[in-house]
Short mmCIF file of C-alpha atoms in Angstrom, two decimals:
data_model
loop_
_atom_site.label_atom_id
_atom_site.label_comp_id
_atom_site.label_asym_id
_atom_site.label_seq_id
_atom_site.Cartn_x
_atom_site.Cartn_y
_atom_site.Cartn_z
CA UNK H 8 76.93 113.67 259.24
CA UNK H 9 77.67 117.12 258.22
CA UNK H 10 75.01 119.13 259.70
CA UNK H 11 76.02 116.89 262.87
CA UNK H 12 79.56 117.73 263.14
CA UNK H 13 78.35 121.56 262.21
CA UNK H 14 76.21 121.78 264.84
CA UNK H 15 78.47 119.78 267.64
CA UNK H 16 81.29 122.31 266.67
CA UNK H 17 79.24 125.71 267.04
CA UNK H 18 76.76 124.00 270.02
CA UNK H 19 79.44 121.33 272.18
CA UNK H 20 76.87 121.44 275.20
CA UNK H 21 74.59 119.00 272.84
CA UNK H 22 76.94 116.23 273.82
CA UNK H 23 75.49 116.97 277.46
CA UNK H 24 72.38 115.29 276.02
CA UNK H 25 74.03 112.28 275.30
CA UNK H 26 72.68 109.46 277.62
CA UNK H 27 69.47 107.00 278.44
CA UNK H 28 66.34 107.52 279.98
CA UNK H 29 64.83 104.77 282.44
CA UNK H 30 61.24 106.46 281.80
CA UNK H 31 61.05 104.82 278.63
CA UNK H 32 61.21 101.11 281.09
CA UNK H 33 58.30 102.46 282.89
CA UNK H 34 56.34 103.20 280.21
CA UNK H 35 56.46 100.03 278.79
CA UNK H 36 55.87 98.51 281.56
CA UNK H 37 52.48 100.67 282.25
CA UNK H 38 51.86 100.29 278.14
CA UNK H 39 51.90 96.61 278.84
CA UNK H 40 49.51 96.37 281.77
CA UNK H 41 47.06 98.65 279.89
CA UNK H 42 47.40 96.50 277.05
CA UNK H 43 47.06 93.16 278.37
CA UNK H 44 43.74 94.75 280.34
CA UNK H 45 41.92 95.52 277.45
CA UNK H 46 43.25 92.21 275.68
CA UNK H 47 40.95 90.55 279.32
CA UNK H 48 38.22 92.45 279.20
CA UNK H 49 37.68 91.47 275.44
CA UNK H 50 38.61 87.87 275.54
CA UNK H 51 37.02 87.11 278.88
CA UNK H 52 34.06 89.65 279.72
CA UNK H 53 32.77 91.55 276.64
CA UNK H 54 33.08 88.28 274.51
CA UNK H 55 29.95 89.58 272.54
CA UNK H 56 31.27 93.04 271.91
CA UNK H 57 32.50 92.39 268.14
CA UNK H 58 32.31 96.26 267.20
CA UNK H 59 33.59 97.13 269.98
CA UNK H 60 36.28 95.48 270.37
CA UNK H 61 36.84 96.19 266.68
CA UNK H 62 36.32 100.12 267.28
CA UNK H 63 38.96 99.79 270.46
CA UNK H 64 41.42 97.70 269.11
CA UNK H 65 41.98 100.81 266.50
CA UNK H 66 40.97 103.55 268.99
CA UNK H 67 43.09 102.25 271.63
CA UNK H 68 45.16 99.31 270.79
CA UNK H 69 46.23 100.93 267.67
CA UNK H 70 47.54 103.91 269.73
CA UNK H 71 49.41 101.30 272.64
CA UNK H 72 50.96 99.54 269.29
CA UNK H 73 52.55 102.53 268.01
CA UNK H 74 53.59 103.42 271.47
CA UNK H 75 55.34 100.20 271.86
CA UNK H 76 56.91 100.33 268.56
CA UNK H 77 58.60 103.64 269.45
CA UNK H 78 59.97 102.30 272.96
CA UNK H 79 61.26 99.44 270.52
CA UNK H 80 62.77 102.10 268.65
CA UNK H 81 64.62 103.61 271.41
CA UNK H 82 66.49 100.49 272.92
CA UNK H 83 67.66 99.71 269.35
CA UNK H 84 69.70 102.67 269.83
CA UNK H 85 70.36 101.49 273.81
CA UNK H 86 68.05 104.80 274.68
CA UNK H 87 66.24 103.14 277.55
CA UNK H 88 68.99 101.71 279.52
CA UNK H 89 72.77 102.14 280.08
CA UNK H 90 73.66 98.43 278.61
CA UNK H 91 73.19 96.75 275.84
CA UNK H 92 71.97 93.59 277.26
CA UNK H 93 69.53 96.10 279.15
CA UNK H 94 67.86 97.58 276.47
CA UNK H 95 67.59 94.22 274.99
CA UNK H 96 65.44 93.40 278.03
CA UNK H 97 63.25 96.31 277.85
CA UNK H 98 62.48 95.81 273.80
CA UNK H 99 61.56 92.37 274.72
CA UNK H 100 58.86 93.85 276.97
CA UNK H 101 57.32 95.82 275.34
CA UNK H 102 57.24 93.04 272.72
CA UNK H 103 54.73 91.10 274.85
CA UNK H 104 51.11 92.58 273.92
CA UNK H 105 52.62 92.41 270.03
CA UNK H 106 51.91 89.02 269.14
CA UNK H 107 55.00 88.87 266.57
CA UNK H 108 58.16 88.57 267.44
CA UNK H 109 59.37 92.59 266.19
CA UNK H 110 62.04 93.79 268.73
CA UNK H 111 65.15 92.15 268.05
CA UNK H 112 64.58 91.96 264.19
CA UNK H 113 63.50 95.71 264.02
CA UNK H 114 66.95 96.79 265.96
CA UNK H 115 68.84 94.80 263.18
CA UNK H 116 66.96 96.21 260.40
CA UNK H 117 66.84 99.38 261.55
CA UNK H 118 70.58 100.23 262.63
CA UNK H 119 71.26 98.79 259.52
CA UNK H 120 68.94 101.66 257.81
CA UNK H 121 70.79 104.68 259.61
CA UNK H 122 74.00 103.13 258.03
CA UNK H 123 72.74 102.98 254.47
CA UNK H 124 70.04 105.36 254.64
CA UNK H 125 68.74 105.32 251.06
CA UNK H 126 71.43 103.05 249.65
CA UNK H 127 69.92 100.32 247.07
CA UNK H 128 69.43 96.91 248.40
CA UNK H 129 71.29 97.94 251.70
CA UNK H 130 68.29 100.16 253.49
CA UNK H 131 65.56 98.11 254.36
CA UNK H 132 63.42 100.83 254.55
CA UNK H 133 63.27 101.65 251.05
CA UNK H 134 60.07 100.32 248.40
CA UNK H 135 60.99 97.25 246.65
CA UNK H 136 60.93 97.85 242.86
CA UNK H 137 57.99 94.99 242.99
CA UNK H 138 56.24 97.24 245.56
CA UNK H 139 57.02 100.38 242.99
CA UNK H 140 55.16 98.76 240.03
CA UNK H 141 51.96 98.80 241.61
CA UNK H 142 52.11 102.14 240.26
CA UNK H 143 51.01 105.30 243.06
CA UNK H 144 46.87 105.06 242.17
CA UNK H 145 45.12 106.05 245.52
CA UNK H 146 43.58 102.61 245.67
CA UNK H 147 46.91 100.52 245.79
CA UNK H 148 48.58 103.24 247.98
CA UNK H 149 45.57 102.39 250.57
CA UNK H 150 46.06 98.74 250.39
CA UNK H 151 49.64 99.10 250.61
CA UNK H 152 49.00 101.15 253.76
CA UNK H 153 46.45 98.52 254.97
CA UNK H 154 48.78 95.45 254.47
CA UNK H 155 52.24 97.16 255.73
CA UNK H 156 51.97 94.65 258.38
CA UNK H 157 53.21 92.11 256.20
CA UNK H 158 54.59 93.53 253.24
CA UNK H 159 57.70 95.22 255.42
CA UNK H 160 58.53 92.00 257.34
CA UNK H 161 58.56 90.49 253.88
CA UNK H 162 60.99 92.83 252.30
CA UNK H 163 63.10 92.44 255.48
CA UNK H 164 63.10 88.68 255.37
CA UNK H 165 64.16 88.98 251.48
CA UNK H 166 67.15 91.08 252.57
CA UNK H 167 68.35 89.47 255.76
CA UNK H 168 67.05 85.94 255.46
CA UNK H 169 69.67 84.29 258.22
CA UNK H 170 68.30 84.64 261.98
CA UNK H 171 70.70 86.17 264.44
CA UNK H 172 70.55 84.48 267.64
CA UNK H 173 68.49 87.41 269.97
CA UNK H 174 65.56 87.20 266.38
CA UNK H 175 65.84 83.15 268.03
CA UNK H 176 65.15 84.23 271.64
CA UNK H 177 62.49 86.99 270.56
CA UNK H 178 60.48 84.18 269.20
CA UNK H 179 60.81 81.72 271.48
CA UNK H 180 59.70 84.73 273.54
CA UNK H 181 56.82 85.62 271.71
CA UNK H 182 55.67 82.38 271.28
CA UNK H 183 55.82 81.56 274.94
CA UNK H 184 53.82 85.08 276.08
CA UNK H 185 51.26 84.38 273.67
CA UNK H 186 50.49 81.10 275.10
CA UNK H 187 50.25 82.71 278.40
CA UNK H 188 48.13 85.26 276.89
CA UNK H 189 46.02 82.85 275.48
CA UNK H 190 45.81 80.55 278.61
CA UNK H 191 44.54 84.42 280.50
CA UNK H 192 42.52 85.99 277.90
CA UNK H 193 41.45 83.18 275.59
CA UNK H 194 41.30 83.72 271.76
CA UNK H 195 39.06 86.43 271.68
CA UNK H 196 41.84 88.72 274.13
CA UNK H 197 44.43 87.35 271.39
CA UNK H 198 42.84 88.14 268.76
CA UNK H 199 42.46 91.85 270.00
CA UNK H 200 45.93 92.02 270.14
CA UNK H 201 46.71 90.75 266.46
CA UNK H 202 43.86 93.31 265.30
CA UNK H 203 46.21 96.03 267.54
CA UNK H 204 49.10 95.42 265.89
CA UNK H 205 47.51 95.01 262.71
CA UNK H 206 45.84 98.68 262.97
CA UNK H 207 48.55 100.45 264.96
CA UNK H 208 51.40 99.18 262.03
CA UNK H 209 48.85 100.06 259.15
CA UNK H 210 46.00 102.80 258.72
CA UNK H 211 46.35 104.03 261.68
CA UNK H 212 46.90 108.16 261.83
CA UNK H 213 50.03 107.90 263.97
CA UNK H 214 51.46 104.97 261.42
CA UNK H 215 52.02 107.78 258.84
CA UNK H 216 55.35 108.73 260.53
CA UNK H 217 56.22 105.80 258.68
CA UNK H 218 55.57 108.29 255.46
CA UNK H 219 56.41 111.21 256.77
CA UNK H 220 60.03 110.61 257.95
CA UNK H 221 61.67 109.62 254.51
CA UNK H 222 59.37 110.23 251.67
CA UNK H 223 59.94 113.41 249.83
CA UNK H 224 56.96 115.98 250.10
CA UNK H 225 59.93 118.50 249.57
CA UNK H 226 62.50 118.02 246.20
CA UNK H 227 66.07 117.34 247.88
CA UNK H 228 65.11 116.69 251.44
CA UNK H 229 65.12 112.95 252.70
CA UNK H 230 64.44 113.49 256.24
CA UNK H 231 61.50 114.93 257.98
CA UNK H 232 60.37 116.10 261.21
CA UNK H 233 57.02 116.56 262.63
CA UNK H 234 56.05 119.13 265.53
CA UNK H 235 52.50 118.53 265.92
CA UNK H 236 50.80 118.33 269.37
CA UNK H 237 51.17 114.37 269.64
CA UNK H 238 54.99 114.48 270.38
CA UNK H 239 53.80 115.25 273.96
CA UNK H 240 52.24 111.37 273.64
CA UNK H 241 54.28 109.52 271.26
CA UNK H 242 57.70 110.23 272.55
CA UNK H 243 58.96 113.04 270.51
CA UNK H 244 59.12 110.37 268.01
CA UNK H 245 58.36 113.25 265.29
CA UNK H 246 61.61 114.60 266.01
CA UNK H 247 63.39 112.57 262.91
CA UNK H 248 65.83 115.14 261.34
CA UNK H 249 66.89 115.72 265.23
CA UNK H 250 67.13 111.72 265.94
CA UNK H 251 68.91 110.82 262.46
CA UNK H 252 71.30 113.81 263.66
CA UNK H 253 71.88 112.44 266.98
CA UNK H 254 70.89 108.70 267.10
CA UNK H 255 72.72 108.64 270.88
CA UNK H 256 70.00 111.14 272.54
CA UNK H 257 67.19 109.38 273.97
CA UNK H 258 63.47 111.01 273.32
CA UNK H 259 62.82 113.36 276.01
CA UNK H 260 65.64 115.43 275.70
CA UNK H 261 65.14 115.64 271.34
CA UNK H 262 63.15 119.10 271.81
CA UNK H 263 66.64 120.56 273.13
CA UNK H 264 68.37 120.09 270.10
CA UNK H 265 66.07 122.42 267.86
CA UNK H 266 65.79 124.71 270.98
CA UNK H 267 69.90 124.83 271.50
CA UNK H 268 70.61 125.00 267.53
CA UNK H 269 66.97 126.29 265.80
CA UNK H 270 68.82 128.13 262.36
CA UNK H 271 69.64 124.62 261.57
CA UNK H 272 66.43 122.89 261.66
CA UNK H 273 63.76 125.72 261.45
CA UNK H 274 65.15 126.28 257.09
CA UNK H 275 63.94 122.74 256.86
CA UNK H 276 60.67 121.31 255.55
CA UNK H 277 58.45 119.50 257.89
CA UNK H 278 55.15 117.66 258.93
CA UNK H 279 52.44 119.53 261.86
CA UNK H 280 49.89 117.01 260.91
CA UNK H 281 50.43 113.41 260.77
CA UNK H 282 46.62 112.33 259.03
CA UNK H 283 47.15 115.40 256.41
CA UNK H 284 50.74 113.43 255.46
CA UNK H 285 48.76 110.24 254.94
CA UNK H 286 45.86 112.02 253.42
CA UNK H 287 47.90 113.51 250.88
CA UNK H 288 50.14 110.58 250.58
CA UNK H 289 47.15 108.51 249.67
CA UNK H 290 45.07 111.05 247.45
CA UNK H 291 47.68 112.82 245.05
CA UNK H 292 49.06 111.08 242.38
CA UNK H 293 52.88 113.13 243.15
CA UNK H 294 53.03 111.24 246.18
CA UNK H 295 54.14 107.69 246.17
CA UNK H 296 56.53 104.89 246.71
CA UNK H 297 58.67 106.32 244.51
CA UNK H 298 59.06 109.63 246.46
CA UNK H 299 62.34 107.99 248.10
CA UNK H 300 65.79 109.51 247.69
CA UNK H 301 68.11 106.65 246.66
CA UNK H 302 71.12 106.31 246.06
CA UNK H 303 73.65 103.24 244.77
CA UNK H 304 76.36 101.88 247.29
CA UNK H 305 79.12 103.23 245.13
CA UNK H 306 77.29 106.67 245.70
CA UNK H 307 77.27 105.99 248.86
CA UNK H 308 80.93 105.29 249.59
CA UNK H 309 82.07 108.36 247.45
CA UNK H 310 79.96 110.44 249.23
CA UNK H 311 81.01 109.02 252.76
CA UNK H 312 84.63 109.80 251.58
CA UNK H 313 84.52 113.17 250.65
CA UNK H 314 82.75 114.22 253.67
CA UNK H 315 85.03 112.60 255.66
CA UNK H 316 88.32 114.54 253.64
CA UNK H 317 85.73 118.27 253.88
CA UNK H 318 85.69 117.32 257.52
CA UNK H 319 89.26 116.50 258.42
CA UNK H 320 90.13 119.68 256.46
CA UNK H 321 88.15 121.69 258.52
CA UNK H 322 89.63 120.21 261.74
CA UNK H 323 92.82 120.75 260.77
CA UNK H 324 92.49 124.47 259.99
#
């Protein structure tokens, strides 16, 4: 909130950023259609490719997950469209090659987290303690990786256990694509898609953004960035300081902010490789679930309320 306020008083042509893009539509759209292909070919045409579709399903489908999970990402902030209703629409589609019902619960959960970022019991992005006590071997810090797909809905459920009424319509969404799915690509081309998921929310390389936004590889810092080469295909979704900054700028126009104010981002730590994150995450014994700055709500109040007085001061002078 600080470095926000900073910045918008030194830089006010930021606010010029402010806005939607209707690319992001179009994308899922085209994300879908790819998607939905491969899902044919598998379950209808190479139904004796098991490797192969195993190989692709992490090769590609992986990738096309990940993809959709960002444009997910983006209408929960209403980055794709100008309404709200809108952007509701377009989470929904690019819901339809996930066989789980994700959009509409991940918006809740995750405007939630940018509101208690790091607050106990409030962020549901933060390690259970039950997660914690696995300890931070490499072993359980790969199968922790591996079975993300279900360990974070569980934590989620545990914290928000009543269904709001769009989580009702996402399911009977998702339940009512994947029986079309099933009726065009039979089990097999459904099955590619739950392997997909499974890979793109889990071990695979672009999944570690998951690690490298909010765990500390630096003491003191809870937000990272990362400026590797695959921003250009994942949406400048490695632009996290910048986003949790500016939650109201939509993805292609992130770069502009570090361009417009650099001295505020360039003193920072940061990622340039998303597998060396998870590689390291995974194989030292410093890095773990544990490597979360927390804080309690109390904490979190104070420190919301003297911000707020440092702030008012300096408008006022």
């Amino acid at each position: 909130m600080k470095r926000r306020f900073t910045i918008l008083s030194q830089y006010p042509e930021i606010k010029d950023l402010y806005g939607h893009d209707i690319l992001t539509l179009y994308i899922a759209i085209i994300g879908v259609i790819i998607q939905v292909t491969a899902a044919y070919i598998f379950g209808r045409l190479l139904v004796n490719s098991d490797l192969t579709m195993l190989f692709v399903s992490f090769i590609l489908g992986g990738t096309m997950t990940q993809i959709y999970s960002i444009i997910i990402h983006e209408t929960a902030h209403n980055l794709a469209a100008k309404a709200d209703f809108q952007n509701r629409i377009v989470g929904l589609i690019a819901n339809i090659p996930l066989p789980i019902p994700i959009a509409m619960s991940f918006r809740r959960h995750h405007l939630v987290h940018h509101a208690f970022q790091g607050v106990e019991k409030l962020d549901p992005d933060l390690p259970s303690e039950l997660e914690k006590n696995f300890g931070c071997s490499t072993v359980f810090k790969l199968l922790w990786l591996l079975f993300h797909p279900i360990i974070y809905p569980i934590r989620n459920v545990s914290m928000f256990r009543n269904l709001q009424l769009w989580e009702y319509i996402n399911l009977i969404f998702t339940l009512s694509t994947n029986i079309v799915l099933y009726n065009f690509c039979g089990y097999r081309g459904l099955l590619y898609l739950f392997m997909s998921l499974w890979f793109g929310y889990s071990v695979h390389p672009v999944a570690a953004r998951y690690i490298q936004e909010h765990y500390t590889f630096d003491d003191g810092q809870e937000t990272y960035s990362y400026y590797g080469s695959f921003n250009t295909i994942f949406m400048n979704i490695g632009y996290h300081t910048e986003h949790h900054d500016f939650t109201n700028i939509p993805w292609t126009k992130l770069p502009e902010v570090r361009k417009i104010a650099p001295e505020y981002y360039e003193n920072l730590a940061y990622h340039t490789s998303w597998f060396m994150a998870q590689w390291n995450f995974i194989t030292l014994r410093q890095f773990g679930l544990q490597n979360r700055v927390k804080r309690s709500f109390n904490a979190h109040k104070r420190g919301r309320k003297m911000l707020l007085k440092v702030l008012k001061k300096s408008l006022e002078s």
